[in-house]
Amino acid sequence: MSHPRQEGPLDLRLVPPALAAWAGAAAALGAPGRWVTVGVVLCVGAAMVLLALPGAGGAGRGGGAGGWEGGRRWLGGGRSGGVGRTSGVGESSGVGPSGEAGRNGGGRSGGGGRRPGAGRNGEDGRRPGAGRSSGVGRSSGVGPGGGVGAGRGGVRRGRVAFPVVSATALAAVLLCGAAGAVAAGLQRAAARQGPVPALAGEFAHVEAEITLTSDARRTVPRVRGDRSTPVSLLLDAEIVRLAGPDGTRTRLRTPVLVVVTPGQGGGGPWERLLPSTRLRVTGRLAPAAHAGERAAAVLRPEGKGPPRVVGPPSRLQRTAGALRAGLREATEGLDPDARALLPGLVVGDTARVDPTLREAFRATDLTHLMAVSGANLAILLVLLIGPPGRALRAERGGLAPRLGLSLRGTALLGGGLTLAFVLVCRPEPSVLRAAACGLITLLAIGTGRRRSLIPALAAAVLLLVLYDPWLARSYGFVLSVLATGALLTLAPRWSEALRRRRVPPRLAEALAAAAAAQVVCAPVVVLLASRVSLVAVPCNLLAEFAVAPATVLGFAALAAAPVAMPVAELLARIAGWPAGWIASVARTGAGLPGAGVDWPDGPAGALLLAALTVLLVVAVRRIGHRPWAYVAAALLLLVAVLRPVPLTRVFTGWPPPGWAFAMCDVGQGDALVLAAGPGAGVVVDAGPDPLPVDRCLSELGVTRVPLLLLTHFHADHVRGLPGVLRGRTVAAIQTTSLDRPPEQAAFVRRTAAAAGVPVLRTVPGERRRVGALRWQVLWPPGPGVGAVPAGPVPQEPNDASVTLFVRAGPLTLLLLGDLEPRAQQALLRSRPMMPRVDVLKVAHHGSAYQDPALMRGARPRFALVSVGRDNPYGHPAPRTLAALRAGGAVVLRTDRDGAVALTGTGAGLRAVSRS
């Protein structure tokens, strides 16, 4: 038996056809039908011409066909350049002198053995470039011993043989591209048949009977202006019966996306629905968001009652649903992060994952672990048939031989396990890719053949794209295929290179796998996030060893739940430890100051990152065995990630020494910081997103927050609250007295309660002090003290903004929140002798609605505007900026200047921008 690391040339014959089918399907889904037809005709015509050319098959003397690898034909081959003397086998066609057939073309003395391509003297014929005794023929194909080699004139570099492109290979690529386009065109046309697309264009009100094809999934709340979009439920479905506005009833099968918003049907009952359930829905159709989507329309149900079920789910789906529900029940007693993550890791159930944990996984490029992926199936199959390193052998490892299973029994058991996995975990793109690869590998086991993983991957891609062309445009499918390809091609070579540099084998394999997957996937991730993670590889390494035990124990809990819930709870509790570790790695990595860097978005940004990655890989290879270079690179990465404040100040000048006040750049929102001692800061508002405010506080070196004051409950001021709480000690949160909007007020209290931070209301006129920092609440009015008159609380959130007059040593500041002109005028009437201030935080992101008298009364030296780039509101207004400059203020705005900090006193007061 040959050792698995003694590999021959990579078998890439199926890769170009698979890529061609993928490209054809992706292009056809977004192109007009006539252009698809023209492209298919041209591809088929060109393929026919190529196949009709004389000698298109590149046959050798024995008539074997050429191909992308020829009939094992390599560059610089022998006389025919195609195959050996007898159509790609040895001189005796794999039959030894004794008449026993060699399984893979055994030579004269190697008959009957399983050893592929045994040479004349029984040596391993897979070793290219050997003589006749090594099983290599004279004509660069499969020689007398049946081995794959280069022949006398063969050229082989490293472990990859460079293929000669034949007419047959080009024709196969063109035909597969045409097949992908035809499959996509037909499925797209079928999905758009019937009246649904036209009714969606009219936003028609319809009554429909639908069959669900997916579980409900929650949207991630987004901040738009001062509001946060509500969490909606999305379900894939097919309309099977439709009653239009005119009463016409139609039978059809049109895919739609069902969107259930709060107040329309209630979230709870919809979340419990299983695929294959039939519903009767009354609602309004709308066009799909993108032309290349699977769904032909969007259906929004109406009414507040539960969904009307007219047909139960299938027995299989009920069984799968019961297993998923049992796992959720078994994990109820775990810590919050483990409770949320374990069902997602095992069966893809991410309903409990909160936005902060989701963001942490995204920032560390661990999202493939947050939901079920092909790695889960791989772990289960490894238990059955052994590790991937044995894939080149016909024999199995794992539990199968220990249980006495035959080859066919192993294949059948593995196939059943794979199908059950897809059913329970749902047919997500990565799950389908892994299932197809696994079934092809199991088929090879069942027939006693050698498994080759790259052809299995290519065949899986080809078959899946032809079966479901919509996968060609799925980012999840792209990332899954790229990561798997990297693990099969780059990772083994990088691992071997690391071992040659005396890196321990297990560490070398883990490091090579993480780096290879990151290198090929990062350009695609940039298209989604416009950000490059600097902690992805170390975080994946730290999380990797916990994935297998969490997955295996999680599946054990899943299986035990229907029969013995106490056992399932015990298994889930044990599985919760590695799951909690993975969540801790994600949260810790995301909380580092330099966890990621912003990157240009779109195709240009992806191409730029890909080019830099190639240059980096080339540079690493040229460095060779120079330990000092690797140590220096690791130290530079560590400094870039940790960003110690004293060191970053030397290189960037940020934050300036002795800063007293800082305005963070958080986009269209507010987040202000008042220095309150070493490592401490009073924070005013948290911005719309946790990540920017967390990064800003980290750069400022703030680890302790004596008080977080939220001026009002608009989303662009409070949704970043988890970012302030992450990794910091927050003593208390103060808020305005108006709980509007109520959903954002509830979010603040819920988040604070989860962190154990008390929430207090501001008292009008109250004065507080932290070290040298003092402030007074000037607004809103109420039964207060001091200069603030008693009066009703304003009923608009902006006008209820907490307004502060602050003294930071000799520095004075007026922080206006989002006050509108009417409230500004009332504030000025309550303080007719408004003192001049050094710094004015301009109200409401510099909008046009300002009271000129208040700006003249404050007479600031610096006017700071917190505003997002390219915002749709026209902030800041030109007339507001002109009025401030006319009053002698220096205006700085975060959309152009970045974060801004004030340092110095008196005449030496100056503003330092981050940009």
Coordinates of C-alpha atoms in Angstrom, one line a residue, residues 491-896:
A491 CA -3.0 23.3 2.6
P492 CA -1.1 20.0 2.2
R493 CA 1.9 21.7 0.5
W494 CA 2.0 24.6 3.0
S495 CA 1.8 22.1 5.8
E496 CA 4.7 20.1 4.3
A497 CA 6.7 23.3 4.0
L498 CA 6.0 24.2 7.7
R499 CA 7.1 20.7 8.8
R500 CA 10.3 21.1 6.9
R501 CA 10.8 24.2 9.0
R502 CA 10.4 22.1 12.1
V503 CA 6.9 23.1 13.0
P504 CA 5.1 20.3 14.8
P505 CA 2.9 18.3 12.4
R506 CA -0.4 19.0 14.0
L507 CA 0.3 22.7 14.4
A508 CA 1.6 22.8 10.8
E509 CA -1.6 21.2 9.5
A510 CA -3.9 23.5 11.4
L511 CA -2.0 26.6 10.5
A512 CA -1.8 25.7 6.8
A513 CA -5.5 24.9 6.7
A514 CA -6.5 28.2 8.3
A515 CA -4.1 30.2 6.2
A516 CA -5.1 28.5 2.9
A517 CA -8.8 29.0 3.5
Q518 CA -8.3 32.6 4.5
V519 CA -6.1 33.4 1.5
V520 CA -8.7 32.2 -1.1
C521 CA -11.8 33.4 0.7
A522 CA -10.7 36.9 1.8
P523 CA -11.3 38.6 -1.6
V524 CA -14.9 37.2 -1.6
V525 CA -15.5 38.3 2.0
V526 CA -14.4 41.8 1.0
L527 CA -17.3 41.9 -1.4
L528 CA -19.7 41.3 1.5
A529 CA -18.1 43.3 4.4
S530 CA -15.6 45.9 2.9
R531 CA -13.3 44.9 5.6
V532 CA -10.3 42.6 6.1
S533 CA -9.9 40.7 9.4
L534 CA -6.3 40.7 10.8
V535 CA -7.3 38.2 13.5
A536 CA -9.0 35.6 11.3
V537 CA -6.1 33.1 11.1
P538 CA -5.3 33.1 14.9
C539 CA -8.9 33.0 15.8
N540 CA -9.6 30.1 13.5
L541 CA -6.6 28.3 15.0
L542 CA -7.8 28.8 18.5
A543 CA -11.4 27.8 17.7
E544 CA -10.5 24.8 15.5
F545 CA -9.7 22.3 18.2
A546 CA -13.1 23.0 19.9
V547 CA -15.2 22.4 16.8
A548 CA -15.0 18.6 16.6
P549 CA -15.9 17.9 20.2
A550 CA -18.8 20.5 20.1
T551 CA -20.1 19.0 16.9
V552 CA -19.9 15.3 17.9
L553 CA -21.3 15.9 21.4
G554 CA -24.0 18.2 19.9
F555 CA -25.1 15.5 17.5
A556 CA -25.1 13.0 20.3
A557 CA -27.4 15.3 22.3
L558 CA -29.6 15.7 19.2
A559 CA -29.9 11.9 18.8
A560 CA -30.5 11.3 22.6
A561 CA -33.1 14.1 23.1
P562 CA -36.1 12.1 21.7
V563 CA -35.4 9.1 24.0
A564 CA -33.6 10.4 27.0
M565 CA -33.7 14.1 27.6
P566 CA -31.6 14.0 30.8
V567 CA -28.8 12.3 28.8
A568 CA -29.2 14.9 26.1
E569 CA -29.0 17.7 28.6
L570 CA -25.8 16.2 30.0
L571 CA -24.2 15.9 26.6
A572 CA -25.3 19.4 25.7
R573 CA -23.8 20.7 28.9
I574 CA -20.4 19.1 28.0
A575 CA -20.7 20.3 24.4
G576 CA -21.4 23.8 25.8
W577 CA -17.8 24.1 27.1
P578 CA -16.2 24.0 23.6
A579 CA -19.0 26.0 22.1
G580 CA -18.6 28.6 24.8
W581 CA -14.8 28.7 24.1
I582 CA -15.5 29.3 20.4
A583 CA -17.8 32.2 21.3
S584 CA -15.2 33.6 23.7
V585 CA -12.6 33.5 21.0
A586 CA -14.9 35.4 18.6
R587 CA -15.8 38.1 21.2
T588 CA -12.2 38.5 22.4
G589 CA -10.8 38.7 18.8
A590 CA -13.5 41.2 17.7
G591 CA -12.8 43.3 20.7
L592 CA -9.1 43.9 19.9
P593 CA -8.4 47.4 18.7
G594 CA -6.9 46.3 15.3
A595 CA -9.1 43.3 14.7
G596 CA -9.8 44.5 11.2
V597 CA -9.0 47.2 8.7
D598 CA -11.5 48.9 6.3
W599 CA -11.0 48.0 2.7
P600 CA -12.3 49.3 -0.6
D601 CA -15.5 47.5 -1.5
G602 CA -16.7 46.1 -4.8
P603 CA -14.8 44.1 -7.4
A604 CA -11.9 46.6 -7.4
G605 CA -11.3 46.0 -3.7
A606 CA -11.5 42.2 -4.1
L607 CA -9.0 42.3 -7.0
L608 CA -6.7 44.5 -5.0
L609 CA -6.7 42.2 -2.1
A610 CA -6.2 39.1 -4.3
A611 CA -3.2 40.8 -5.9
L612 CA -1.7 41.7 -2.6
T613 CA -2.3 38.2 -1.3
V614 CA -0.4 36.7 -4.3
L615 CA 2.5 39.1 -3.7
L616 CA 2.5 38.2 0.0
V617 CA 2.6 34.4 -0.8
V618 CA 5.5 35.0 -3.3
A619 CA 7.4 37.0 -0.7
V620 CA 7.0 34.3 1.9
R621 CA 8.3 31.7 -0.5
R622 CA 11.3 33.9 -1.3
I623 CA 12.1 34.5 2.4
G624 CA 12.7 30.8 2.8
H625 CA 14.1 29.6 6.0
R626 CA 14.8 32.8 7.8
P627 CA 13.3 32.6 11.3
W628 CA 14.0 36.2 12.1
A629 CA 11.8 37.4 9.2
Y630 CA 8.8 35.3 10.5
V631 CA 9.3 36.6 14.0
A632 CA 9.5 40.2 12.8
A633 CA 6.3 39.7 10.8
A634 CA 4.5 38.1 13.7
L635 CA 5.5 41.0 16.0
L636 CA 4.3 43.6 13.4
L637 CA 1.0 41.8 13.2
L638 CA 0.7 41.7 17.0
V639 CA 1.4 45.4 17.2
A640 CA -1.2 46.1 14.4
V641 CA -3.8 44.1 16.2
L642 CA -3.2 45.2 19.8
R643 CA -2.4 48.9 18.9
P644 CA -1.0 49.9 22.2
V645 CA -1.8 53.6 22.7
P646 CA 1.7 54.9 23.4
L647 CA 3.1 53.1 20.4
T648 CA 0.3 54.1 18.0
R649 CA 0.5 57.7 19.2
V650 CA 4.1 57.7 18.0
F651 CA 3.2 56.6 14.5
T652 CA -0.2 58.2 14.0
G653 CA -0.4 61.1 16.5
W654 CA -3.7 59.6 17.8
P655 CA -4.9 60.1 20.4
P656 CA -3.1 63.4 21.1
P657 CA -1.5 63.6 24.5
G658 CA -3.6 65.2 27.2
W659 CA -6.9 65.0 25.2
A660 CA -9.9 66.2 27.1
F661 CA -12.7 65.6 24.7
A662 CA -13.2 63.4 21.6
M663 CA -15.9 63.0 19.0
C664 CA -15.8 59.5 17.5
D665 CA -16.4 58.8 13.9
V666 CA -19.4 56.5 14.0
G667 CA -21.1 57.4 10.8
Q668 CA -24.6 59.0 10.9
G669 CA -24.9 59.2 14.7
D670 CA -23.3 60.5 17.8
A671 CA -20.6 59.1 20.2
L672 CA -18.7 61.6 22.4
V673 CA -16.0 60.9 25.1
L674 CA -15.0 63.1 28.0
A675 CA -11.7 62.2 29.6
A676 CA -12.2 61.3 33.2
G677 CA -8.7 60.1 34.3
P678 CA -6.3 57.5 33.2
G679 CA -8.1 54.8 31.2
A680 CA -11.5 56.4 32.1
G681 CA -14.0 58.4 30.1
V682 CA -17.6 59.6 30.4
V683 CA -19.3 58.5 27.2
V684 CA -22.2 60.5 25.7
D685 CA -24.2 58.5 23.2
A686 CA -23.1 55.3 21.5
G687 CA -23.7 55.7 17.8
P688 CA -25.7 53.4 15.5
D689 CA -23.2 50.5 15.4
P690 CA -21.3 48.7 18.1
L691 CA -18.1 48.3 16.1
P692 CA -17.1 51.9 15.4
V693 CA -17.6 53.1 19.0
D694 CA -15.8 50.1 20.4
R695 CA -12.9 50.8 18.1
C696 CA -12.8 54.5 19.0
L697 CA -12.8 53.8 22.7
S698 CA -10.1 51.2 22.3
E699 CA -7.9 53.7 20.4
L700 CA -8.5 56.3 23.1
G701 CA -7.4 53.7 25.7
V702 CA -10.8 53.9 27.6
T703 CA -11.3 50.7 29.6
R704 CA -13.5 52.2 32.4
V705 CA -16.7 54.2 31.9
P706 CA -18.0 55.9 35.1
L707 CA -21.1 57.0 33.2
L708 CA -22.7 56.4 29.8
L709 CA -25.3 59.0 29.1
L710 CA -27.7 58.4 26.3
T711 CA -29.2 61.8 25.2
H712 CA -32.3 60.2 23.7
F713 CA -33.5 56.9 22.3
H714 CA -33.1 57.3 18.6
A715 CA -31.3 54.3 17.0
D716 CA -28.4 56.4 15.8
H717 CA -27.5 57.3 19.4
V718 CA -28.2 54.0 21.2
R719 CA -27.7 51.0 18.9
G720 CA -23.9 51.0 19.5
L721 CA -24.5 50.4 23.2
P722 CA -23.0 46.8 23.1
G723 CA -19.8 48.3 21.7
V724 CA -19.4 50.5 24.7
L725 CA -20.1 47.6 27.1
R726 CA -17.7 45.2 25.3
G727 CA -14.7 44.5 27.5
R728 CA -15.2 47.6 29.7
T729 CA -16.4 48.4 33.2
V730 CA -19.5 50.6 32.9
A731 CA -20.8 51.9 36.2
A732 CA -24.2 53.2 35.2
I733 CA -26.3 54.3 32.2
Q734 CA -28.3 57.5 32.3
T735 CA -31.1 58.3 29.9
T736 CA -33.6 60.9 29.0
S737 CA -37.1 60.9 30.7
L738 CA -39.0 60.2 27.4
D739 CA -39.1 56.5 26.5
R740 CA -39.6 57.1 22.8
P741 CA -39.3 55.2 20.5
P742 CA -40.4 52.5 22.9
E743 CA -38.6 49.6 21.0
Q744 CA -35.2 51.4 21.3
A745 CA -35.8 52.2 25.0
A746 CA -36.6 48.5 25.5
F747 CA -33.4 47.6 23.6
V748 CA -31.3 49.8 26.0
R749 CA -32.8 48.3 29.1
R750 CA -32.6 44.8 27.8
T751 CA -28.9 45.2 26.8
A752 CA -28.0 46.9 30.1
A753 CA -29.8 44.2 32.1
A754 CA -27.9 41.5 30.3
A755 CA -24.6 43.3 31.2
G756 CA -25.7 44.0 34.8
V757 CA -25.5 47.8 34.4
P758 CA -28.1 49.9 36.2
V759 CA -30.2 52.4 34.1
L760 CA -31.0 55.7 35.7
R761 CA -33.0 58.8 34.5
T762 CA -31.4 62.2 34.3
V763 CA -32.7 64.8 36.7
P764 CA -33.2 68.3 35.2
G765 CA -30.6 70.7 36.6
E766 CA -28.6 68.0 38.3
R767 CA -24.8 68.6 38.7
R768 CA -22.3 65.7 38.7
R769 CA -18.6 65.4 38.9
V770 CA -16.0 62.8 38.1
G771 CA -12.4 63.9 38.9
A772 CA -11.8 67.2 37.2
L773 CA -14.8 66.7 35.0
R774 CA -18.0 68.5 35.9
W775 CA -21.3 68.9 34.1
Q776 CA -24.8 70.2 34.5
V777 CA -28.0 69.0 32.8
L778 CA -29.6 72.0 31.1
W779 CA -32.4 70.1 29.3
P780 CA -35.1 68.6 29.2
P781 CA -37.3 70.5 31.6
G782 CA -39.2 68.9 34.4
P783 CA -39.6 69.1 38.2
G784 CA -35.9 70.0 38.4
V785 CA -33.6 72.2 40.3
G786 CA -31.3 75.1 39.5
A787 CA -31.8 77.1 36.3
V788 CA -34.0 74.6 34.6
P789 CA -37.7 75.6 35.0
A790 CA -40.4 73.1 35.9
G791 CA -42.4 72.1 32.9
P792 CA -43.7 69.3 30.8
V793 CA -41.3 66.9 29.2
P794 CA -41.2 67.4 25.4
Q795 CA -43.0 64.6 23.5
E796 CA -40.7 64.4 20.5
P797 CA -37.5 62.3 21.0
N798 CA -35.2 65.0 19.5
D799 CA -36.6 67.7 21.7
A800 CA -36.2 65.5 24.8
S801 CA -32.4 65.2 24.2
V802 CA -30.4 65.6 27.3
T803 CA -28.3 68.8 26.9
L804 CA -25.1 69.2 29.0
F805 CA -22.9 72.1 29.9
V806 CA -19.5 70.6 30.7
R807 CA -16.3 71.9 32.3
A808 CA -13.3 69.7 31.7
G809 CA -10.7 71.8 33.7
P810 CA -10.6 75.1 31.9
L811 CA -12.3 73.7 28.8
T812 CA -16.1 74.4 28.4
L813 CA -18.4 72.5 26.2
L814 CA -22.1 72.7 25.2
L815 CA -23.5 69.3 24.0
L816 CA -26.9 69.8 22.4
G817 CA -27.9 66.2 21.4
D818 CA -30.5 66.5 18.6
L819 CA -32.4 69.5 19.8
E820 CA -34.7 71.1 17.2
P821 CA -35.2 74.9 17.0
R822 CA -38.2 75.0 19.3
A823 CA -36.4 73.3 22.1
Q824 CA -33.2 75.3 21.4
Q825 CA -35.3 78.5 21.8
A826 CA -36.8 77.3 25.0
L827 CA -33.3 76.4 26.3
L828 CA -32.1 79.9 25.5
R829 CA -35.1 81.5 27.2
S830 CA -34.3 79.4 30.3
R831 CA -30.7 80.7 30.2
P832 CA -30.7 84.1 28.7
M833 CA -27.1 84.7 29.7
M834 CA -25.7 81.7 27.8
P835 CA -22.0 81.7 28.5
R836 CA -19.5 81.4 25.7
V837 CA -18.1 78.0 25.2
D838 CA -14.9 76.6 23.7
V839 CA -16.7 73.7 22.0
L840 CA -20.2 73.3 20.6
K841 CA -21.5 69.9 19.6
V842 CA -23.8 71.0 16.8
A843 CA -27.3 69.7 17.2
H844 CA -28.8 67.0 15.0
H845 CA -25.8 66.4 12.8
G846 CA -25.7 69.9 11.5
S847 CA -29.1 69.9 10.0
A848 CA -30.7 73.1 8.6
Y849 CA -33.0 73.3 11.6
Q850 CA -31.0 75.4 14.1
D851 CA -31.7 78.5 16.2
P852 CA -29.3 81.2 15.1
A853 CA -29.6 83.0 18.4
L854 CA -28.4 80.0 20.3
M855 CA -25.3 79.7 18.0
R856 CA -24.6 83.4 18.4
G857 CA -25.0 83.1 22.2
A858 CA -22.7 80.2 22.6
R859 CA -20.0 81.8 20.3
P860 CA -17.9 78.6 20.2
R861 CA -14.3 78.5 19.1
F862 CA -14.8 75.0 17.7
A863 CA -18.0 73.6 16.3
L864 CA -18.0 69.8 15.9
V865 CA -20.5 68.0 13.6
S866 CA -20.9 64.2 13.9
V867 CA -22.3 63.1 10.5
G868 CA -22.0 60.1 8.2
R869 CA -20.5 60.2 4.7
D870 CA -22.9 60.5 1.8
N871 CA -25.9 60.5 4.1
P872 CA -29.3 60.9 2.4
Y873 CA -30.4 63.8 4.6
G874 CA -28.0 66.5 3.3
H875 CA -26.3 66.8 6.7
P876 CA -24.6 69.1 7.5
A877 CA -26.6 71.9 5.9
P878 CA -24.5 74.6 4.1
R879 CA -26.3 77.4 5.8
T880 CA -25.7 75.9 9.3
L881 CA -22.0 75.7 8.5
A882 CA -21.9 79.2 7.1
A883 CA -23.6 80.6 10.2
L884 CA -21.1 78.9 12.5
R885 CA -18.1 80.1 10.5
A886 CA -19.6 83.6 10.4
G887 CA -19.6 83.5 14.2
G888 CA -15.8 82.8 14.2
A889 CA -16.0 79.0 14.9
V890 CA -13.6 76.5 13.4
V891 CA -15.9 73.8 12.0
L892 CA -14.8 70.1 11.9
R893 CA -17.0 67.2 10.7
T894 CA -16.4 63.5 11.1
D895 CA -17.4 62.7 7.5
R896 CA -14.4 64.5 6.2

